[in-house]
mmCIF file of C-alpha atoms in Angstrom:
data_model
loop_
_atom_site.group_PDB
_atom_site.id
_atom_site.type_symbol
_atom_site.label_atom_id
_atom_site.label_comp_id
_atom_site.label_asym_id
_atom_site.label_seq_id
_atom_site.Cartn_x
_atom_site.Cartn_y
_atom_site.Cartn_z
ATOM 1 C CA MET A 70 -6.004 -13.244 -20.515
ATOM 2 C CA LYS A 71 -2.605 -14.703 -19.778
ATOM 3 C CA CYS A 72 -0.788 -14.890 -16.332
ATOM 4 C CA ASN A 73 1.652 -12.238 -16.007
ATOM 5 C CA PHE A 74 3.970 -14.356 -14.201
ATOM 6 C CA CYS A 75 3.955 -17.748 -16.036
ATOM 7 C CA LYS A 76 2.163 -16.770 -19.024
ATOM 8 C CA GLY A 77 -0.355 -19.548 -18.359
ATOM 9 C CA THR A 78 -3.787 -19.034 -19.968
ATOM 10 C CA GLU A 79 -5.894 -20.949 -17.622
ATOM 11 C CA LEU A 80 -7.221 -18.543 -14.637
ATOM 12 C CA SER A 81 -9.984 -19.628 -12.105
ATOM 13 C CA ASP A 82 -12.449 -17.000 -10.753
ATOM 14 C CA CYS A 83 -12.349 -17.023 -6.994
ATOM 15 C CA TYR A 84 -13.656 -13.814 -5.394
ATOM 16 C CA GLU A 85 -15.726 -10.720 -6.575
ATOM 17 C CA PRO A 86 -15.075 -7.779 -4.291
ATOM 18 C CA LYS A 87 -18.075 -5.485 -3.489
ATOM 19 C CA LYS A 88 -18.479 -1.916 -5.294
ATOM 20 C CA SER A 89 -15.779 -2.232 -7.712
ATOM 21 C CA LYS A 90 -15.935 0.716 -10.213
ATOM 22 C CA ILE A 91 -13.833 -1.481 -12.856
ATOM 23 C CA ASN A 92 -15.958 -4.791 -12.420
ATOM 24 C CA LEU A 93 -12.926 -6.227 -10.407
ATOM 25 C CA LEU A 94 -12.978 -10.166 -10.548
ATOM 26 C CA ILE A 95 -10.126 -11.913 -8.600
ATOM 27 C CA GLN A 96 -8.509 -14.964 -10.352
ATOM 28 C CA VAL A 97 -5.840 -17.720 -9.583
ATOM 29 C CA CYS A 98 -3.526 -18.998 -12.469
ATOM 30 C CA LYS A 99 -4.118 -22.736 -12.479
ATOM 31 C CA SER A 100 -0.468 -23.291 -13.572
ATOM 32 C CA CYS A 101 1.475 -21.164 -11.096
ATOM 33 C CA GLY A 102 -1.023 -20.041 -8.450
ATOM 34 C CA LEU A 103 -0.565 -16.225 -8.986
ATOM 35 C CA VAL A 104 -3.576 -14.243 -7.950
ATOM 36 C CA GLN A 105 -4.194 -11.416 -10.049
ATOM 37 C CA ALA A 106 -7.151 -9.339 -11.154
ATOM 38 C CA LYS A 107 -9.503 -9.496 -14.314
ATOM 39 C CA TYR A 108 -11.194 -5.849 -14.793
ATOM 40 C CA ASP A 109 -12.590 -3.563 -17.301
ATOM 41 C CA SER A 110 -9.579 -1.915 -18.880
ATOM 42 C CA GLY A 111 -11.576 1.039 -20.405
ATOM 43 C CA THR A 112 -12.924 2.026 -17.174
ATOM 44 C CA TYR A 113 -9.821 1.373 -15.361
ATOM 45 C CA GLU A 114 -7.831 3.548 -17.673
ATOM 46 C CA ALA A 115 -10.518 6.363 -17.724
ATOM 47 C CA ILE A 116 -10.178 6.561 -13.922
ATOM 48 C CA ASN A 117 -6.090 5.985 -13.642
ATOM 49 C CA ASP A 118 -4.770 7.631 -16.586
ATOM 50 C CA ARG A 119 -6.529 11.127 -16.394
ATOM 51 C CA SER A 120 -4.591 13.788 -14.738
ATOM 52 C CA TYR A 121 -5.928 14.552 -11.176
ATOM 53 C CA ASN A 122 -6.670 18.052 -9.860
ATOM 54 C CA GLU A 123 -3.584 19.188 -7.532
ATOM 55 C CA ASN A 124 -6.278 20.529 -5.079
ATOM 56 C CA ALA A 125 -8.238 17.193 -5.096
ATOM 57 C CA GLN A 126 -9.656 16.258 -1.800
ATOM 58 C CA ILE A 127 -10.579 12.904 -0.489
ATOM 59 C CA ASN A 128 -14.209 12.677 1.179
ATOM 60 C CA LYS A 129 -14.281 9.161 1.992
ATOM 61 C CA ILE A 130 -11.993 5.872 2.258
ATOM 62 C CA SER A 131 -13.916 3.137 1.332
ATOM 63 C CA CYS A 132 -13.642 -0.228 3.076
ATOM 64 C CA ASP A 133 -14.634 -1.893 -0.165
ATOM 65 C CA ALA A 134 -13.143 -2.307 -3.750
ATOM 66 C CA ASP A 135 -13.881 1.383 -4.673
ATOM 67 C CA TYR A 136 -11.337 2.532 -1.800
ATOM 68 C CA SER A 137 -10.289 5.949 -2.876
ATOM 69 C CA GLU A 138 -9.393 7.178 -6.418
ATOM 70 C CA ILE A 139 -6.617 9.360 -4.756
ATOM 71 C CA ARG A 140 -3.508 7.845 -2.943
ATOM 72 C CA VAL A 141 -2.951 8.738 0.628
ATOM 73 C CA GLY A 142 0.829 8.349 0.665
ATOM 74 C CA LYS A 143 3.293 5.986 2.292
ATOM 75 C CA GLN A 144 4.879 7.925 5.345
ATOM 76 C CA GLN A 145 4.535 5.207 7.738
ATOM 77 C CA MET A 146 6.587 2.667 5.571
ATOM 78 C CA ALA A 147 9.377 5.223 4.520
ATOM 79 C CA GLN A 148 12.108 4.428 7.352
ATOM 80 C CA LYS A 149 11.857 0.747 7.072
ATOM 81 C CA PRO A 150 14.507 0.190 4.269
ATOM 82 C CA PHE A 151 17.277 1.745 6.176
ATOM 83 C CA ASN A 152 18.307 -0.985 8.808
ATOM 84 C CA VAL A 153 17.783 -3.450 6.137
ATOM 85 C CA LEU A 154 20.237 -1.765 3.853
ATOM 86 C CA ALA A 155 22.660 -1.293 6.609
ATOM 87 C CA LYS A 156 23.166 -5.086 7.224
ATOM 88 C CA HIS A 157 23.930 -5.620 3.436
ATOM 89 C CA ALA A 158 25.638 -2.422 2.094
ATOM 90 C CA TYR A 159 27.907 0.426 2.809
ATOM 91 C CA THR A 160 26.070 3.780 2.838
ATOM 92 C CA SER A 161 29.283 4.815 0.814
ATOM 93 C CA GLU A 162 28.243 2.606 -2.138
ATOM 94 C CA ILE A 163 24.753 4.057 -2.357
ATOM 95 C CA ASN A 164 25.014 7.515 -4.247
ATOM 96 C CA ASN A 165 22.484 7.224 -6.959
ATOM 97 C CA VAL A 166 18.937 6.482 -5.793
ATOM 98 C CA LEU A 167 15.669 6.018 -7.703
ATOM 99 C CA ASP A 168 12.228 5.941 -6.086
ATOM 100 C CA MET A 169 9.841 4.359 -8.454
ATOM 101 C CA ARG A 170 6.616 6.111 -7.221
ATOM 102 C CA SER A 171 7.521 8.948 -4.736
ATOM 103 C CA ALA A 172 4.086 9.893 -3.600
ATOM 104 C CA ARG A 173 4.370 12.701 -1.109
ATOM 105 C CA GLY A 174 8.102 12.307 -0.990
ATOM 106 C CA ASP A 175 8.352 10.780 2.552
ATOM 107 C CA PHE A 176 11.056 8.173 1.468
ATOM 108 C CA ALA A 177 12.902 10.394 -0.862
ATOM 109 C CA LEU A 178 13.281 13.093 1.649
ATOM 110 C CA ALA A 179 14.439 10.654 4.359
ATOM 111 C CA ALA A 180 16.659 8.999 2.214
ATOM 112 C CA LEU A 181 18.634 12.132 1.490
ATOM 113 C CA SER A 182 19.546 12.471 5.114
ATOM 114 C CA ALA A 183 19.820 8.753 6.113
ATOM 115 C CA LEU A 184 21.980 7.879 3.127
ATOM 116 C CA GLY A 185 23.907 11.179 3.004
ATOM 117 C CA LEU A 186 22.617 12.104 -0.694
ATOM 118 C CA SER A 187 23.230 15.293 -2.569
ATOM 119 C CA TYR A 188 19.979 14.452 -4.751
ATOM 120 C CA ILE A 189 17.679 11.804 -5.257
ATOM 121 C CA TYR A 190 15.826 10.607 -8.467
ATOM 122 C CA CYS A 191 11.900 10.287 -8.251
ATOM 123 C CA ILE A 192 9.015 9.252 -10.607
ATOM 124 C CA GLU A 193 5.678 10.317 -9.751
ATOM 125 C CA GLN A 194 3.053 10.870 -12.351
ATOM 126 C CA ASP A 195 0.293 12.194 -10.215
ATOM 127 C CA THR A 196 1.307 15.747 -9.884
ATOM 128 C CA TYR A 197 -0.833 16.559 -6.956
ATOM 129 C CA MET A 198 1.289 13.996 -4.696
ATOM 130 C CA SER A 199 4.697 16.021 -5.487
ATOM 131 C CA LYS A 200 3.500 19.587 -5.102
ATOM 132 C CA ASP A 201 5.112 20.012 -1.734
ATOM 133 C CA TYR A 202 8.762 18.801 -2.820
ATOM 134 C CA LYS A 203 8.803 19.201 -6.825
ATOM 135 C CA ASN A 204 10.853 22.341 -6.318
ATOM 136 C CA ASP A 205 13.307 21.063 -3.894
ATOM 137 C CA SER A 206 16.708 21.252 -5.857
ATOM 138 C CA ARG A 207 17.731 17.967 -4.375
ATOM 139 C CA ILE A 208 14.859 16.176 -5.821
ATOM 140 C CA LYS A 209 15.055 15.060 -9.724
ATOM 141 C CA LEU A 210 11.724 14.495 -10.497
ATOM 142 C CA HIS A 211 10.022 12.762 -13.461
ATOM 143 C CA SER A 212 6.306 13.764 -13.557
ATOM 144 C CA GLY A 213 5.162 11.062 -15.871
ATOM 145 C CA LYS A 214 5.002 7.255 -16.557
ATOM 146 C CA TYR A 215 7.956 5.049 -15.624
ATOM 147 C CA ARG A 216 8.240 3.955 -19.210
ATOM 148 C CA ASP A 217 9.307 7.434 -20.296
ATOM 149 C CA PHE A 218 11.907 7.873 -17.720
ATOM 150 C CA ASN A 219 15.329 8.238 -19.041
ATOM 151 C CA ALA A 220 18.429 8.936 -16.936
ATOM 152 C CA ASP A 221 22.029 9.432 -17.934
ATOM 153 C CA ARG A 222 23.207 6.765 -15.468
ATOM 154 C CA GLN A 223 22.549 3.434 -13.582
ATOM 155 C CA PHE A 224 21.579 3.419 -9.999
ATOM 156 C CA ASP A 225 23.048 1.967 -6.771
ATOM 157 C CA LEU A 226 19.504 1.439 -5.316
ATOM 158 C CA VAL A 227 16.061 1.481 -6.547
ATOM 159 C CA TYR A 228 13.012 1.761 -4.101
ATOM 160 C CA SER A 229 9.764 0.244 -4.963
ATOM 161 C CA CYS A 230 7.235 0.549 -2.020
ATOM 162 C CA HIS A 231 3.519 -0.596 -2.407
ATOM 163 C CA THR A 232 3.901 0.124 -6.170
ATOM 164 C CA LEU A 233 4.384 -3.158 -8.030
ATOM 165 C CA GLU A 234 0.895 -4.303 -7.197
ATOM 166 C CA HIS A 235 -0.724 -1.425 -8.900
ATOM 167 C CA TYR A 236 0.684 -2.004 -12.410
ATOM 168 C CA ARG A 237 -1.045 -3.714 -15.131
ATOM 169 C CA ASP A 238 2.295 -5.327 -16.219
ATOM 170 C CA PRO A 239 4.511 -6.030 -13.295
ATOM 171 C CA ASP A 240 6.616 -8.392 -15.425
ATOM 172 C CA SER A 241 7.746 -5.492 -17.394
ATOM 173 C CA ASN A 242 8.128 -3.287 -14.368
ATOM 174 C CA LEU A 243 10.556 -5.607 -12.811
ATOM 175 C CA GLY A 244 12.454 -5.632 -15.847
ATOM 176 C CA PHE A 245 12.661 -2.012 -16.186
ATOM 177 C CA ILE A 246 13.875 -1.740 -12.599
ATOM 178 C CA ALA A 247 16.449 -4.264 -13.410
ATOM 179 C CA ASN A 248 17.745 -2.428 -16.310
ATOM 180 C CA GLN A 249 18.067 0.779 -14.199
ATOM 181 C CA LEU A 250 20.565 -0.837 -11.905
ATOM 182 C CA ARG A 251 24.341 -1.237 -11.997
ATOM 183 C CA ASP A 252 25.809 -4.633 -11.509
ATOM 184 C CA GLY A 253 25.674 -5.219 -7.671
ATOM 185 C CA GLY A 254 23.155 -2.352 -7.052
ATOM 186 C CA TYR A 255 20.226 -2.973 -4.865
ATOM 187 C CA LEU A 256 16.606 -3.413 -5.224
ATOM 188 C CA TYR A 257 14.291 -2.738 -2.049
ATOM 189 C CA LEU A 258 10.812 -4.223 -2.683
ATOM 190 C CA ASP A 259 7.670 -3.710 -0.637
ATOM 191 C CA VAL A 260 4.332 -5.217 -1.586
ATOM 192 C CA PRO A 261 1.307 -6.124 0.574
ATOM 193 C CA ASN A 262 1.243 -9.983 1.489
ATOM 194 C CA LEU A 263 -1.434 -12.060 0.275
ATOM 195 C CA GLY A 264 -0.726 -14.417 3.077
ATOM 196 C CA SER A 265 -1.878 -11.750 5.487
ATOM 197 C CA ILE A 266 -5.417 -12.505 4.863
ATOM 198 C CA ALA A 267 -5.208 -15.729 6.810
ATOM 199 C CA ASP A 268 -5.163 -14.132 10.128
ATOM 200 C CA GLY A 269 -8.866 -13.548 10.086
ATOM 201 C CA ASP A 270 -8.840 -9.970 11.327
ATOM 202 C CA HIS A 271 -9.792 -8.178 8.052
ATOM 203 C CA PHE A 272 -13.039 -5.996 8.114
ATOM 204 C CA ASP A 273 -11.829 -3.782 5.226
ATOM 205 C CA ASP A 274 -11.410 -5.724 1.766
ATOM 206 C CA PHE A 275 -8.056 -6.850 0.976
ATOM 207 C CA PHE A 276 -8.866 -6.953 -2.839
ATOM 208 C CA TYR A 277 -9.649 -3.452 -4.248
ATOM 209 C CA ASP A 278 -9.563 -1.578 -7.830
ATOM 210 C CA LYS A 279 -6.049 -0.167 -7.128
ATOM 211 C CA HIS A 280 -4.468 -3.526 -6.608
ATOM 212 C CA LEU A 281 -4.230 -5.781 -9.790
ATOM 213 C CA PHE A 282 -1.737 -8.121 -8.474
ATOM 214 C CA TYR A 283 -1.507 -10.091 -4.968
ATOM 215 C CA PHE A 284 1.905 -11.750 -4.193
ATOM 216 C CA THR A 285 3.201 -14.441 -1.907
ATOM 217 C CA PRO A 286 6.893 -14.593 -0.816
ATOM 218 C CA SER A 287 7.356 -17.683 -2.905
ATOM 219 C CA HIS A 288 6.232 -15.997 -6.080
ATOM 220 C CA LEU A 289 8.043 -12.652 -5.515
ATOM 221 C CA LYS A 290 11.337 -14.202 -4.694
ATOM 222 C CA VAL A 291 11.111 -16.406 -7.809
ATOM 223 C CA TRP A 292 10.096 -13.500 -9.824
ATOM 224 C CA VAL A 293 12.653 -11.201 -8.823
ATOM 225 C CA GLU A 294 15.106 -13.952 -9.109
ATOM 226 C CA SER A 295 14.271 -14.273 -12.854
ATOM 227 C CA LYS A 296 15.307 -10.729 -13.492
ATOM 228 C CA GLY A 297 19.011 -11.500 -12.657
ATOM 229 C CA PHE A 298 18.644 -10.600 -8.902
ATOM 230 C CA GLU A 299 20.122 -12.281 -5.518
ATOM 231 C CA VAL A 300 17.517 -11.974 -2.861
ATOM 232 C CA LEU A 301 19.498 -10.973 0.157
ATOM 233 C CA GLU A 302 16.518 -10.896 2.707
ATOM 234 C CA CYS A 303 12.850 -11.399 2.636
ATOM 235 C CA ALA A 304 10.813 -10.442 5.628
ATOM 236 C CA GLU A 305 7.127 -11.539 5.833
ATOM 237 C CA GLY A 306 4.252 -9.675 7.693
ATOM 238 C CA ALA A 307 1.362 -7.512 6.393
ATOM 239 C CA SER A 308 3.903 -6.576 3.757
ATOM 240 C CA ILE A 309 6.580 -8.756 1.797
ATOM 241 C CA GLU A 310 9.789 -6.822 2.140
ATOM 242 C CA ILE A 311 12.625 -7.910 -0.124
ATOM 243 C CA LEU A 312 16.198 -6.554 -0.637
ATOM 244 C CA ALA A 313 17.875 -7.990 -3.471
ATOM 245 C CA ARG A 314 21.282 -7.331 -5.236
ATOM 246 C CA ARG A 315 21.659 -7.354 -9.166
ATOM 247 C CA VAL A 316 24.040 -10.032 -10.268
ATOM 248 C CA SER A 317 23.501 -11.103 -13.657
ATOM 249 C CA SER A 318 21.257 -10.403 -16.913
ATOM 250 C CA ALA A 319 17.811 -11.452 -16.787
ATOM 251 C CA LYS A 320 17.011 -15.243 -17.308
ATOM 252 C CA GLU A 321 14.035 -16.624 -19.083
ATOM 253 C CA THR A 322 10.650 -15.958 -17.553
ATOM 254 C CA ILE A 323 9.988 -18.811 -14.851
ATOM 255 C CA ARG A 324 7.281 -20.914 -15.888
ATOM 256 C CA GLY A 325 5.456 -22.321 -12.819
ATOM 257 C CA ASN A 326 3.289 -25.569 -12.718
ATOM 258 C CA ASP A 327 2.475 -25.816 -8.851
ATOM 259 C CA VAL A 328 -0.885 -27.270 -8.675
ATOM 260 C CA ASN A 329 -0.536 -27.143 -4.819
ATOM 261 C CA GLU A 330 0.110 -23.358 -4.894
ATOM 262 C CA PHE A 331 -3.232 -23.049 -6.970
ATOM 263 C CA GLU A 332 -5.108 -24.995 -4.231
ATOM 264 C CA ARG A 333 -3.638 -23.244 -1.520
ATOM 265 C CA ALA A 334 -4.612 -19.699 -3.074
ATOM 266 C CA LEU A 335 -8.049 -20.849 -3.675
ATOM 267 C CA LEU A 336 -8.468 -22.091 -0.144
ATOM 268 C CA LEU A 337 -6.803 -19.080 1.413
ATOM 269 C CA ILE A 338 -9.218 -17.033 -0.402
ATOM 270 C CA LYS A 339 -12.393 -18.761 0.260
ATOM 271 C CA ASP A 340 -11.576 -18.923 4.008
ATOM 272 C CA TYR A 341 -10.712 -15.044 3.956
ATOM 273 C CA SER A 342 -14.180 -14.491 2.175
ATOM 274 C CA LEU A 343 -15.990 -16.358 5.004
ATOM 275 C CA ASN A 344 -14.202 -14.528 7.784
ATOM 276 C CA LEU A 345 -14.726 -11.133 6.089
ATOM 277 C CA ALA A 346 -18.469 -11.859 6.085
ATOM 278 C CA LYS A 347 -18.448 -12.953 9.727
ATOM 279 C CA ASN A 348 -16.491 -9.952 10.893
ATOM 280 C CA ARG A 349 -18.718 -7.431 9.216
ATOM 281 C CA ALA A 350 -21.765 -9.093 10.539
ATOM 282 C CA LYS A 351 -20.521 -8.416 14.051
ATOM 283 C CA CYS A 352 -20.097 -4.633 13.443
ATOM 284 C CA GLU A 353 -23.461 -3.510 14.072
ATOM 285 C CA THR A 354 -23.275 -4.841 17.679
ATOM 286 C CA ALA A 355 -20.054 -3.475 18.132
ATOM 287 C CA SER A 356 -21.000 0.046 16.619
ATOM 288 C CA SER A 357 -23.772 0.030 19.379
ATOM 289 C CA GLU A 358 -21.470 -0.647 22.166
ATOM 290 C CA ILE A 359 -19.102 1.970 20.688
ATOM 291 C CA SER A 360 -21.813 4.471 20.687
ATOM 292 C CA ILE A 361 -23.188 3.729 24.088
ATOM 293 C CA TRP A 362 -19.361 4.097 25.398
ATOM 294 C CA ALA A 363 -18.918 7.523 23.643
ATOM 295 C CA LYS A 364 -21.950 9.033 25.119
ATOM 296 C CA LYS A 365 -20.588 8.654 28.472
ATOM 297 C CA HIS A 366 -17.914 11.013 27.910
ATOM 298 C CA ASP A 367 -17.888 14.779 26.944
ATOM 299 C CA LYS A 368 -15.181 15.257 24.419
ATOM 300 C CA VAL A 369 -14.495 11.949 22.291
ATOM 301 C CA ALA A 370 -12.077 11.710 19.420
ATOM 302 C CA VAL A 371 -11.596 8.793 16.767
ATOM 303 C CA TYR A 372 -8.027 8.312 16.205
ATOM 304 C CA GLY A 373 -7.493 6.550 12.478
ATOM 305 C CA CYS A 374 -10.082 7.627 10.062
ATOM 306 C CA GLY A 375 -9.280 5.071 7.433
ATOM 307 C CA ARG A 376 -10.857 1.883 5.911
ATOM 308 C CA LEU A 377 -11.465 0.283 9.206
ATOM 309 C CA LEU A 378 -13.684 3.234 10.376
ATOM 310 C CA ASP A 379 -15.534 2.982 7.095
ATOM 311 C CA THR A 380 -16.456 -0.521 7.709
ATOM 312 C CA PHE A 381 -17.889 0.285 11.034
ATOM 313 C CA ILE A 382 -19.984 3.069 9.302
ATOM 314 C CA GLU A 383 -21.243 1.132 6.353
ATOM 315 C CA TYR A 384 -21.732 -2.225 7.890
ATOM 316 C CA GLY A 385 -22.401 -1.327 11.529
ATOM 317 C CA GLY A 386 -24.143 1.849 11.271
ATOM 318 C CA LEU A 387 -21.801 3.896 13.498
ATOM 319 C CA SER A 388 -22.568 7.511 13.846
ATOM 320 C CA LEU A 389 -19.897 10.030 14.116
ATOM 321 C CA ASP A 390 -22.418 12.531 15.968
ATOM 322 C CA SER A 391 -20.986 11.438 19.393
ATOM 323 C CA PHE A 392 -17.453 12.334 18.257
ATOM 324 C CA ASN A 393 -15.878 15.811 18.502
ATOM 325 C CA TRP A 394 -12.661 15.176 16.732
ATOM 326 C CA LEU A 395 -11.484 12.981 13.791
ATOM 327 C CA ILE A 396 -7.631 12.328 13.996
ATOM 328 C CA ASP A 397 -5.569 10.822 11.507
ATOM 329 C CA ASN A 398 -1.981 11.840 11.152
ATOM 330 C CA PHE A 399 -1.502 10.461 7.787
ATOM 331 C CA LEU A 400 -5.000 11.241 6.027
ATOM 332 C CA SER A 401 -4.824 14.843 7.344
ATOM 333 C CA LYS A 402 -1.991 15.432 4.973
ATOM 334 C CA ALA A 403 -4.210 14.202 1.937
ATOM 335 C CA THR A 404 -7.566 15.901 2.758
ATOM 336 C CA SER A 405 -9.147 18.319 5.116
ATOM 337 C CA ASP A 406 -12.681 16.667 5.076
ATOM 338 C CA LEU A 407 -13.998 13.259 5.601
ATOM 339 C CA TYR A 408 -17.662 12.284 6.137
ATOM 340 C CA GLY A 409 -18.370 16.173 6.265
ATOM 341 C CA ARG A 410 -16.114 16.576 9.040
ATOM 342 C CA LYS A 411 -12.810 18.361 9.607
ATOM 343 C CA VAL A 412 -9.902 15.796 9.923
ATOM 344 C CA LEU A 413 -6.834 16.700 12.106
ATOM 345 C CA SER A 414 -3.535 15.583 12.951
ATOM 346 C CA GLU A 415 -2.843 14.981 16.651
ATOM 347 C CA SER A 416 -0.751 18.054 16.975
ATOM 348 C CA SER A 417 -3.516 20.284 15.420
ATOM 349 C CA ILE A 418 -6.119 19.820 18.168
ATOM 350 C CA ASP A 419 -6.620 23.202 19.838
ATOM 351 C CA GLY A 420 -8.067 23.703 23.332
ATOM 352 C CA ALA A 421 -8.985 20.887 25.560
ATOM 353 C CA LEU A 422 -7.941 17.464 24.964
ATOM 354 C CA PRO A 423 -10.440 14.372 24.541
ATOM 355 C CA ASP A 424 -11.204 12.416 27.562
ATOM 356 C CA ALA A 425 -12.074 9.492 25.325
ATOM 357 C CA VAL A 426 -10.336 8.039 22.456
ATOM 358 C CA LEU A 427 -11.489 5.188 19.891
ATOM 359 C CA VAL A 428 -8.510 3.799 18.060
ATOM 360 C CA MET A 429 -9.454 2.398 14.929
ATOM 361 C CA THR A 430 -6.736 -0.107 14.195
ATOM 362 C CA ARG A 431 -6.475 -4.066 14.060
ATOM 363 C CA ASN A 432 -3.269 -3.917 15.937
ATOM 364 C CA MET A 433 -2.307 -1.626 19.025
ATOM 365 C CA PRO A 434 0.967 -2.686 20.482
ATOM 366 C CA ASP A 435 1.458 -1.579 24.118
ATOM 367 C CA SER A 436 4.156 0.791 23.077
ATOM 368 C CA PHE A 437 1.552 2.372 20.684
ATOM 369 C CA LYS A 438 -0.938 2.605 23.491
ATOM 370 C CA SER A 439 1.387 3.981 26.047
ATOM 371 C CA SER A 440 2.387 6.730 23.513
ATOM 372 C CA LEU A 441 -1.276 7.561 23.250
ATOM 373 C CA GLU A 442 -1.827 7.570 27.049
ATOM 374 C CA GLN A 443 1.241 10.239 27.083
ATOM 375 C CA LYS A 444 -0.499 12.368 24.465
ATOM 376 C CA PHE A 445 -4.071 12.128 25.886
ATOM 377 C CA VAL A 446 -3.360 12.055 29.711
ATOM 378 C CA GLY A 447 -6.192 10.540 31.656
ATOM 379 C CA ALA A 448 -8.176 9.839 28.566
ATOM 380 C CA ASP A 449 -10.486 6.520 28.278
ATOM 381 C CA ILE A 450 -8.567 4.841 25.391
#
């Protein structure tokens, strides 16, 4: 196996996630330090290259490597690019836009308004994701793999959000994107940040079957630059968000030889693995306390029904019997049922509101808590 970034052939095993369906094994390249996955390609293709049923439903969002075979969309990320673009480009310059994996169309529909577009090009091979917007005359949809996409123009902007990490060959994907852009055209790239695992707050596994590559800002910036881009802005948090401009033809692939990057990656993942185990070991006690709290109230809701909730169910034994509602504004667009229970958006709750709300999130800013207090007046949150 060769490193997709530097083409090095020495990769060191460093982590094996639980419950992988594709025998996922996380490795680090000894030459450049890129973290990437080794997996059973036959099983991966059998799961990911088949056509999904448009009516497919999610029954569970796993906290482990098996996560979910069905994508849940990127609604919460759709507005992020516009402020960044406004700092570096004139809206009038951006007329032809390509969304690399449009999912449920959240960015594409937002871009039509925010950028004043007459139309937008989208690539989305999972047809169940695009069923709500595929007949919109403003959406020029390619329902297939990106390699088969062919437009009669070059683009002013290519948007790639939480997509690059899914591809088996991100180097080729970045090359494809570069070829789609005119000189001076923009790439907005958003991927999960490997560095975020250093915060010690993970309960659900950062490494899972859908993600085959794990990026740091340093790797990603150099990789983007190697394809003929100038990086204009790079923001780091839970995600790495890059805005880059196409300035030249692709350079020769950068070949790294950073031993420190390799050692840093190994240490980062080792510490993460220890923290994950410690956090999950606390779930049983926390789940017991949650159950005692829930029983003190008459109408209790869980707000946020994703991987964090699954961690407390799987590793803490948390029972949903004491909860009257499962609320998730994002997942409710993807499924009507989780754990054999109906999942709702907050706007669809009928009748009396909950008097207690358990919020399943690692981060709850004061502004978010205030908004919940306004929606669920008087509730114990």
